[in-house]
């Protein structure tokens, strides 16, 4: 009897964010096309969350697949210390030109592996920048309550302290948190610990994993001003919000920020292969360029600037900026607004909200990542053929840009049925 894929998986694998003790078997995916995943046995599932927000143009997009194949046949990988190559330079040129057009001073691209490493790089660069300018006591970071910036130690440190990483707090450097929207608290913090902070890190406009929480651009502008006055650097983590998720290429544009760093990953390659990038200003870069070798940025990954990943990034960028994709992004934003407006009228719905292609609603019930509501909603959506992965009691959609109006309607109808079945809203 040949063993099934599920049995082989159960025997040897350990999945991310998965409690194996619950014994829930993973779904077997054999292929993907457009916004759909095809399972063994032929069942199809609509990927309403772009597979953890990475996919931009649909699964197995032929143009990105071809760019990857061509690059793999030419140069698959080369050490990036002391060497360079066309895909790394060409992708950096695209990113820097776009950042410059948006009025920022970001001119340098440092490649890494994923969102977490892009964040680690920004944090380390910020600290080293101050240290090399004679202010090594600037070693605290400021982050926003409810934040999520990744799962490595530095990235966890700037994430919500009472969230699902709470266990690891004793291992992490101390970070000061302020609530999004609370500029006076930020001002007090900066005044209480003058000259102690290296940088403020924010997910501009939308805190993703923290529950698709949205904040006001006015707060971001105020925060930037306070940081400037206090000599504190600004890091915009665009790992989730970048690449038009919020309707603009970068979410910092909504507040017209001029960040010292931005971090990118996920959609950077269209969601095909991992790649991280940290963009920094020329001023930051200049503080490291010296004849003193100890001023080198001592950080790098085996696969930094992997040529295949960079080639995927260039192919994805071309698709993203084609008029057809730009029109779809606008249409998705319109359809998302309509879907959310409908959900807002549901008695079990709380805080229906949207920005660009992101739509979210809280469902009446126990909040928090470990509430049993999330897994129940997840199962119920899958039974209806839609992949949603609720964050506790938060239902949301972040679809790939190839999604049709009919598919968006199916996503929001599914959410409406989940609200119906939740039993919430009774007595209102
Ligand atoms: N920053 C943000 C805002 C994210 O949403 C994520 C991942 N969800 C990360 C960083 C970490 O990215 P990765 O999972 O690729 O390490």
mmCIF file of N, CA and C in Angstrom, residues 63-159:
data_model
loop_
_atom_site.group_PDB
_atom_site.id
_atom_site.type_symbol
_atom_site.label_atom_id
_atom_site.label_comp_id
_atom_site.label_asym_id
_atom_site.label_seq_id
_atom_site.Cartn_x
_atom_site.Cartn_y
_atom_site.Cartn_z
ATOM 1 N N UNK A 63 4.550 34.513 -17.049
ATOM 2 C CA UNK A 63 5.671 35.434 -17.333
ATOM 3 C C UNK A 63 6.729 35.392 -16.226
ATOM 4 N N UNK A 64 6.287 35.290 -14.985
ATOM 5 C CA UNK A 64 7.273 35.206 -13.901
ATOM 6 C C UNK A 64 7.950 33.832 -13.941
ATOM 7 N N UNK A 65 7.164 32.802 -14.212
ATOM 8 C CA UNK A 65 7.748 31.446 -14.314
ATOM 9 C C UNK A 65 8.819 31.414 -15.402
ATOM 10 N N UNK A 66 8.553 32.076 -16.535
ATOM 11 C CA UNK A 66 9.521 32.075 -17.642
ATOM 12 C C UNK A 66 10.778 32.861 -17.261
ATOM 13 N N UNK A 67 10.590 33.986 -16.565
ATOM 14 C CA UNK A 67 11.758 34.796 -16.150
ATOM 15 C C UNK A 67 12.634 33.991 -15.193
ATOM 16 N N UNK A 68 12.012 33.241 -14.320
ATOM 17 C CA UNK A 68 12.760 32.409 -13.364
ATOM 18 C C UNK A 68 13.525 31.310 -14.112
ATOM 19 N N UNK A 69 12.842 30.665 -15.046
ATOM 20 C CA UNK A 69 13.483 29.572 -15.804
ATOM 21 C C UNK A 69 14.675 30.111 -16.590
ATOM 22 N N UNK A 70 14.485 31.264 -17.235
ATOM 23 C CA UNK A 70 15.569 31.830 -18.053
ATOM 24 C C UNK A 70 16.765 32.181 -17.175
ATOM 25 N N UNK A 71 16.503 32.792 -16.030
ATOM 26 C CA UNK A 71 17.597 33.196 -15.142
ATOM 27 C C UNK A 71 18.303 31.965 -14.563
ATOM 28 N N UNK A 72 17.513 30.945 -14.206
ATOM 29 C CA UNK A 72 18.112 29.719 -13.634
ATOM 30 C C UNK A 72 19.052 29.049 -14.625
ATOM 31 N N UNK A 73 18.744 29.195 -15.917
ATOM 32 C CA UNK A 73 19.596 28.598 -16.944
ATOM 33 C C UNK A 73 20.841 29.419 -17.252
ATOM 34 N N UNK A 74 20.879 30.651 -16.728
ATOM 35 C CA UNK A 74 22.006 31.551 -17.028
ATOM 36 C C UNK A 74 22.954 31.670 -15.836
ATOM 37 N N UNK A 75 22.378 32.081 -14.706
ATOM 38 C CA UNK A 75 23.163 32.219 -13.464
ATOM 39 C C UNK A 75 22.182 32.075 -12.304
ATOM 40 N N UNK A 76 22.314 30.980 -11.574
ATOM 41 C CA UNK A 76 21.320 30.699 -10.535
ATOM 42 C C UNK A 76 21.660 31.392 -9.216
ATOM 43 N N UNK A 77 22.955 31.552 -8.933
ATOM 44 C CA UNK A 77 23.359 32.112 -7.641
ATOM 45 C C UNK A 77 24.826 32.470 -7.710
ATOM 46 N N UNK A 78 25.187 33.546 -7.053
ATOM 47 C CA UNK A 78 26.606 33.887 -6.911
ATOM 48 C C UNK A 78 26.762 34.653 -5.601
ATOM 49 N N UNK A 79 27.866 34.469 -4.952
ATOM 50 C CA UNK A 79 28.163 35.217 -3.733
ATOM 51 C C UNK A 79 28.014 36.713 -4.044
ATOM 52 N N UNK A 80 27.355 37.475 -3.150
ATOM 53 C CA UNK A 80 27.084 38.891 -3.451
ATOM 54 C C UNK A 80 28.064 39.820 -2.741
ATOM 55 N N UNK A 81 29.038 39.272 -2.035
ATOM 56 C CA UNK A 81 30.132 40.102 -1.509
ATOM 57 C C UNK A 81 31.237 40.041 -2.552
ATOM 58 N N UNK A 82 31.572 41.191 -3.113
ATOM 59 C CA UNK A 82 32.630 41.222 -4.119
ATOM 60 C C UNK A 82 32.167 40.924 -5.534
ATOM 61 N N UNK A 83 30.906 40.561 -5.729
ATOM 62 C CA UNK A 83 30.367 40.287 -7.066
ATOM 63 C C UNK A 83 29.039 41.017 -7.235
ATOM 64 N N UNK A 84 28.680 41.247 -8.492
ATOM 65 C CA UNK A 84 27.349 41.803 -8.758
ATOM 66 C C UNK A 84 26.795 41.161 -10.019
ATOM 67 N N UNK A 85 25.539 41.440 -10.345
ATOM 68 C CA UNK A 85 24.939 40.877 -11.564
ATOM 69 C C UNK A 85 23.758 41.732 -11.990
ATOM 70 N N UNK A 86 23.392 41.572 -13.248
ATOM 71 C CA UNK A 86 22.357 42.409 -13.868
ATOM 72 C C UNK A 86 21.012 42.402 -13.098
ATOM 73 N N UNK A 87 20.447 41.237 -12.746
ATOM 74 C CA UNK A 87 19.122 41.293 -12.096
ATOM 75 C C UNK A 87 19.134 42.088 -10.784
ATOM 76 N N UNK A 88 20.216 41.966 -9.990
ATOM 77 C CA UNK A 88 20.271 42.695 -8.711
ATOM 78 C C UNK A 88 20.302 44.195 -8.965
ATOM 79 N N UNK A 89 21.092 44.623 -9.945
ATOM 80 C CA UNK A 89 21.216 46.055 -10.223
ATOM 81 C C UNK A 89 19.923 46.578 -10.837
ATOM 82 N N UNK A 90 19.375 45.838 -11.796
ATOM 83 C CA UNK A 90 18.167 46.315 -12.493
ATOM 84 C C UNK A 90 16.994 46.443 -11.525
ATOM 85 N N UNK A 91 16.834 45.487 -10.616
ATOM 86 C CA UNK A 91 15.718 45.578 -9.664
ATOM 87 C C UNK A 91 15.929 46.752 -8.707
ATOM 88 N N UNK A 92 17.171 46.934 -8.256
ATOM 89 C CA UNK A 92 17.470 48.068 -7.362
ATOM 90 C C UNK A 92 17.179 49.395 -8.059
ATOM 91 N N UNK A 93 17.518 49.471 -9.355
ATOM 92 C CA UNK A 93 17.241 50.715 -10.101
ATOM 93 C C UNK A 93 15.741 51.016 -10.119
ATOM 94 N N UNK A 94 14.938 49.974 -10.329
ATOM 95 C CA UNK A 94 13.477 50.176 -10.353
ATOM 96 C C UNK A 94 12.978 50.665 -8.997
ATOM 97 N N UNK A 95 13.447 50.021 -7.929
ATOM 98 C CA UNK A 95 12.975 50.371 -6.574
ATOM 99 C C UNK A 95 13.389 51.787 -6.201
ATOM 100 N N UNK A 96 14.643 52.117 -6.470
ATOM 101 C CA UNK A 96 15.148 53.439 -6.087
ATOM 102 C C UNK A 96 14.454 54.537 -6.910
ATOM 103 N N UNK A 97 14.259 54.296 -8.208
ATOM 104 C CA UNK A 97 13.577 55.310 -9.043
ATOM 105 C C UNK A 97 12.174 55.554 -8.500
ATOM 106 N N UNK A 98 11.475 54.493 -8.131
ATOM 107 C CA UNK A 98 10.103 54.648 -7.620
ATOM 108 C C UNK A 98 10.110 55.397 -6.287
ATOM 109 N N UNK A 99 11.079 55.079 -5.431
ATOM 110 C CA UNK A 99 11.162 55.755 -4.129
ATOM 111 C C UNK A 99 11.498 57.232 -4.308
ATOM 112 N N UNK A 100 12.364 57.528 -5.293
ATOM 113 C CA UNK A 100 12.744 58.925 -5.546
ATOM 114 C C UNK A 100 11.558 59.714 -6.104
ATOM 115 N N UNK A 101 10.811 59.084 -7.031
ATOM 116 C CA UNK A 101 9.618 59.749 -7.592
ATOM 117 C C UNK A 101 8.628 60.128 -6.506
ATOM 118 N N UNK A 102 8.642 59.381 -5.426
ATOM 119 C CA UNK A 102 7.707 59.640 -4.330
ATOM 120 C C UNK A 102 8.284 60.579 -3.277
ATOM 121 N N UNK A 103 9.343 61.268 -3.663
ATOM 122 C CA UNK A 103 9.861 62.339 -2.818
ATOM 123 C C UNK A 103 10.744 61.890 -1.670
ATOM 124 N N UNK A 104 11.102 60.605 -1.620
ATOM 125 C CA UNK A 104 11.955 60.145 -0.519
ATOM 126 C C UNK A 104 13.431 60.287 -0.901
ATOM 127 N N UNK A 105 14.280 60.147 0.097
ATOM 128 C CA UNK A 105 15.731 60.188 -0.134
ATOM 129 C C UNK A 105 16.316 58.772 -0.160
ATOM 130 N N UNK A 106 15.459 57.760 -0.275
ATOM 131 C CA UNK A 106 15.929 56.364 -0.284
ATOM 132 C C UNK A 106 16.682 56.100 -1.579
ATOM 133 N N UNK A 107 17.948 55.741 -1.481
ATOM 134 C CA UNK A 107 18.774 55.577 -2.685
ATOM 135 C C UNK A 107 19.586 54.280 -2.678
ATOM 136 N N UNK A 108 19.530 53.504 -1.596
ATOM 137 C CA UNK A 108 20.376 52.305 -1.499
ATOM 138 C C UNK A 108 19.521 51.091 -1.190
ATOM 139 N N UNK A 109 19.842 49.977 -1.830
ATOM 140 C CA UNK A 109 19.084 48.740 -1.625
ATOM 141 C C UNK A 109 20.006 47.685 -1.026
ATOM 142 N N UNK A 110 19.612 47.140 0.110
ATOM 143 C CA UNK A 110 20.337 46.016 0.725
ATOM 144 C C UNK A 110 19.427 44.798 0.641
ATOM 145 N N UNK A 111 19.859 43.766 -0.059
ATOM 146 C CA UNK A 111 19.026 42.571 -0.226
ATOM 147 C C UNK A 111 19.223 41.584 0.928
ATOM 148 N N UNK A 112 18.115 40.947 1.293
ATOM 149 C CA UNK A 112 18.188 39.845 2.271
ATOM 150 C C UNK A 112 17.187 38.768 1.843
ATOM 151 N N UNK A 113 16.706 37.977 2.793
ATOM 152 C CA UNK A 113 15.976 36.760 2.407
ATOM 153 C C UNK A 113 14.463 36.833 2.469
ATOM 154 N N UNK A 114 13.936 37.643 3.376
ATOM 155 C CA UNK A 114 12.482 37.634 3.611
ATOM 156 C C UNK A 114 12.113 38.890 4.396
ATOM 157 N N UNK A 115 10.873 38.962 4.862
ATOM 158 C CA UNK A 115 10.437 40.161 5.567
ATOM 159 C C UNK A 115 11.155 40.343 6.897
ATOM 160 N N UNK A 116 11.316 39.254 7.629
ATOM 161 C CA UNK A 116 11.962 39.351 8.944
ATOM 162 C C UNK A 116 13.404 39.831 8.812
ATOM 163 N N UNK A 117 14.122 39.285 7.847
ATOM 164 C CA UNK A 117 15.524 39.700 7.715
ATOM 165 C C UNK A 117 15.616 41.136 7.194
ATOM 166 N N UNK A 118 14.672 41.557 6.363
ATOM 167 C CA UNK A 118 14.668 42.957 5.906
ATOM 168 C C UNK A 118 14.492 43.897 7.104
ATOM 169 N N UNK A 119 13.669 43.469 8.078
ATOM 170 C CA UNK A 119 13.458 44.268 9.293
ATOM 171 C C UNK A 119 14.717 44.250 10.164
ATOM 172 N N UNK A 120 15.296 43.058 10.336
ATOM 173 C CA UNK A 120 16.537 42.961 11.134
ATOM 174 C C UNK A 120 17.597 43.921 10.585
ATOM 175 N N UNK A 121 17.727 43.939 9.276
ATOM 176 C CA UNK A 121 18.733 44.788 8.621
ATOM 177 C C UNK A 121 18.467 46.256 8.945
ATOM 178 N N UNK A 122 17.214 46.689 8.833
ATOM 179 C CA UNK A 122 16.887 48.098 9.109
ATOM 180 C C UNK A 122 17.209 48.451 10.562
ATOM 181 N N UNK A 123 16.853 47.556 11.495
ATOM 182 C CA UNK A 123 17.105 47.831 12.919
ATOM 183 C C UNK A 123 18.615 47.931 13.180
ATOM 184 N N UNK A 124 19.353 46.975 12.636
ATOM 185 C CA UNK A 124 20.803 46.962 12.867
ATOM 186 C C UNK A 124 21.478 48.168 12.219
ATOM 187 N N UNK A 125 21.048 48.514 11.007
ATOM 188 C CA UNK A 125 21.627 49.689 10.343
ATOM 189 C C UNK A 125 21.345 50.958 11.147
ATOM 190 N N UNK A 126 20.126 51.061 11.676
ATOM 191 C CA UNK A 126 19.751 52.271 12.437
ATOM 192 C C UNK A 126 20.657 52.406 13.660
ATOM 193 N N UNK A 127 20.845 51.290 14.370
ATOM 194 C CA UNK A 127 21.689 51.337 15.567
ATOM 195 C C UNK A 127 23.136 51.671 15.197
ATOM 196 N N UNK A 128 23.659 50.989 14.189
ATOM 197 C CA UNK A 128 25.061 51.206 13.808
ATOM 198 C C UNK A 128 25.281 52.625 13.279
ATOM 199 N N UNK A 129 24.284 53.163 12.582
ATOM 200 C CA UNK A 129 24.366 54.543 12.078
ATOM 201 C C UNK A 129 24.636 55.504 13.239
ATOM 202 N N UNK A 130 23.831 55.382 14.298
ATOM 203 C CA UNK A 130 24.003 56.273 15.454
ATOM 204 C C UNK A 130 25.348 56.012 16.131
ATOM 205 N N UNK A 131 25.676 54.722 16.295
ATOM 206 C CA UNK A 131 26.920 54.374 16.996
ATOM 207 C C UNK A 131 28.120 55.004 16.285
ATOM 208 N N UNK A 132 28.096 54.924 14.941
ATOM 209 C CA UNK A 132 29.224 55.470 14.172
ATOM 210 C C UNK A 132 29.245 56.989 14.148
ATOM 211 N N UNK A 133 28.127 57.568 14.492
ATOM 212 C CA UNK A 133 28.088 59.028 14.587
ATOM 213 C C UNK A 133 28.301 59.487 16.034
ATOM 214 N N UNK A 134 28.775 58.586 16.873
ATOM 215 C CA UNK A 134 29.126 58.959 18.232
ATOM 216 C C UNK A 134 27.984 58.922 19.223
ATOM 217 N N UNK A 135 26.881 58.197 18.895
ATOM 218 C CA UNK A 135 25.758 58.120 19.837
ATOM 219 C C UNK A 135 25.352 56.668 20.080
ATOM 220 N N UNK A 136 26.288 55.829 20.618
ATOM 221 C CA UNK A 136 25.953 54.418 20.820
ATOM 222 C C UNK A 136 24.865 54.208 21.880
ATOM 223 N N UNK A 137 24.591 55.265 22.676
ATOM 224 C CA UNK A 137 23.539 55.124 23.701
ATOM 225 C C UNK A 137 22.139 55.162 23.070
ATOM 226 N N UNK A 138 22.055 55.470 21.802
ATOM 227 C CA UNK A 138 20.761 55.389 21.103
ATOM 228 C C UNK A 138 20.525 53.927 20.722
ATOM 229 N N UNK A 139 20.117 53.119 21.683
ATOM 230 C CA UNK A 139 19.972 51.691 21.368
ATOM 231 C C UNK A 139 18.561 51.168 21.631
ATOM 232 N N UNK A 140 17.628 52.064 21.959
ATOM 233 C CA UNK A 140 16.244 51.600 22.128
ATOM 234 C C UNK A 140 15.464 51.842 20.841
ATOM 235 N N UNK A 141 14.505 50.973 20.613
ATOM 236 C CA UNK A 141 13.614 51.175 19.473
ATOM 237 C C UNK A 141 12.229 51.512 19.992
ATOM 238 N N UNK A 142 11.482 52.216 19.158
ATOM 239 C CA UNK A 142 10.077 52.500 19.473
ATOM 240 C C UNK A 142 9.237 51.772 18.423
ATOM 241 N N UNK A 143 8.181 51.135 18.886
ATOM 242 C CA UNK A 143 7.280 50.432 17.968
ATOM 243 C C UNK A 143 5.845 50.720 18.387
ATOM 244 N N UNK A 144 4.914 50.311 17.560
ATOM 245 C CA UNK A 144 3.510 50.562 17.856
ATOM 246 C C UNK A 144 2.866 49.338 18.489
ATOM 247 N N UNK A 145 2.017 49.580 19.481
ATOM 248 C CA UNK A 145 1.245 48.480 20.062
ATOM 249 C C UNK A 145 0.465 47.820 18.922
ATOM 250 N N UNK A 146 0.371 46.498 18.982
ATOM 251 C CA UNK A 146 -0.361 45.774 17.943
ATOM 252 C C UNK A 146 0.460 45.482 16.700
ATOM 253 N N UNK A 147 1.774 45.834 16.759
ATOM 254 C CA UNK A 147 2.607 45.669 15.561
ATOM 255 C C UNK A 147 2.990 44.212 15.332
ATOM 256 N N UNK A 148 3.331 43.916 14.081
ATOM 257 C CA UNK A 148 3.966 42.646 13.737
ATOM 258 C C UNK A 148 5.033 42.937 12.697
ATOM 259 N N UNK A 149 6.273 42.481 12.956
ATOM 260 C CA UNK A 149 7.352 42.744 12.012
ATOM 261 C C UNK A 149 8.149 41.493 11.672
ATOM 262 N N UNK A 150 7.704 40.333 12.119
ATOM 263 C CA UNK A 150 8.413 39.105 11.771
ATOM 264 C C UNK A 150 8.726 38.260 12.990
ATOM 265 N N UNK A 151 9.349 37.117 12.745
ATOM 266 C CA UNK A 151 9.511 36.091 13.779
ATOM 267 C C UNK A 151 10.945 35.891 14.258
ATOM 268 N N UNK A 152 11.915 36.572 13.681
ATOM 269 C CA UNK A 152 13.278 36.474 14.205
ATOM 270 C C UNK A 152 13.370 37.347 15.457
ATOM 271 N N UNK A 153 14.448 37.214 16.224
ATOM 272 C CA UNK A 153 14.469 37.845 17.553
ATOM 273 C C UNK A 153 14.300 39.356 17.498
ATOM 274 N N UNK A 154 15.060 40.031 16.628
ATOM 275 C CA UNK A 154 14.940 41.493 16.552
ATOM 276 C C UNK A 154 13.561 41.917 16.084
ATOM 277 N N UNK A 155 13.055 41.226 15.094
ATOM 278 C CA UNK A 155 11.728 41.558 14.546
ATOM 279 C C UNK A 155 10.639 41.287 15.591
ATOM 280 N N UNK A 156 10.798 40.218 16.377
ATOM 281 C CA UNK A 156 9.817 39.942 17.443
ATOM 282 C C UNK A 156 9.840 41.036 18.497
ATOM 283 N N UNK A 157 11.053 41.561 18.765
ATOM 284 C CA UNK A 157 11.185 42.572 19.827
ATOM 285 C C UNK A 157 10.316 43.788 19.535
ATOM 286 N N UNK A 158 10.176 44.141 18.248
ATOM 287 C CA UNK A 158 9.381 45.323 17.905
ATOM 288 C C UNK A 158 7.931 44.955 17.584
ATOM 289 N N UNK A 159 7.532 43.729 17.870
ATOM 290 C CA UNK A 159 6.137 43.302 17.705
ATOM 291 C C UNK A 159 5.383 43.433 19.016
#
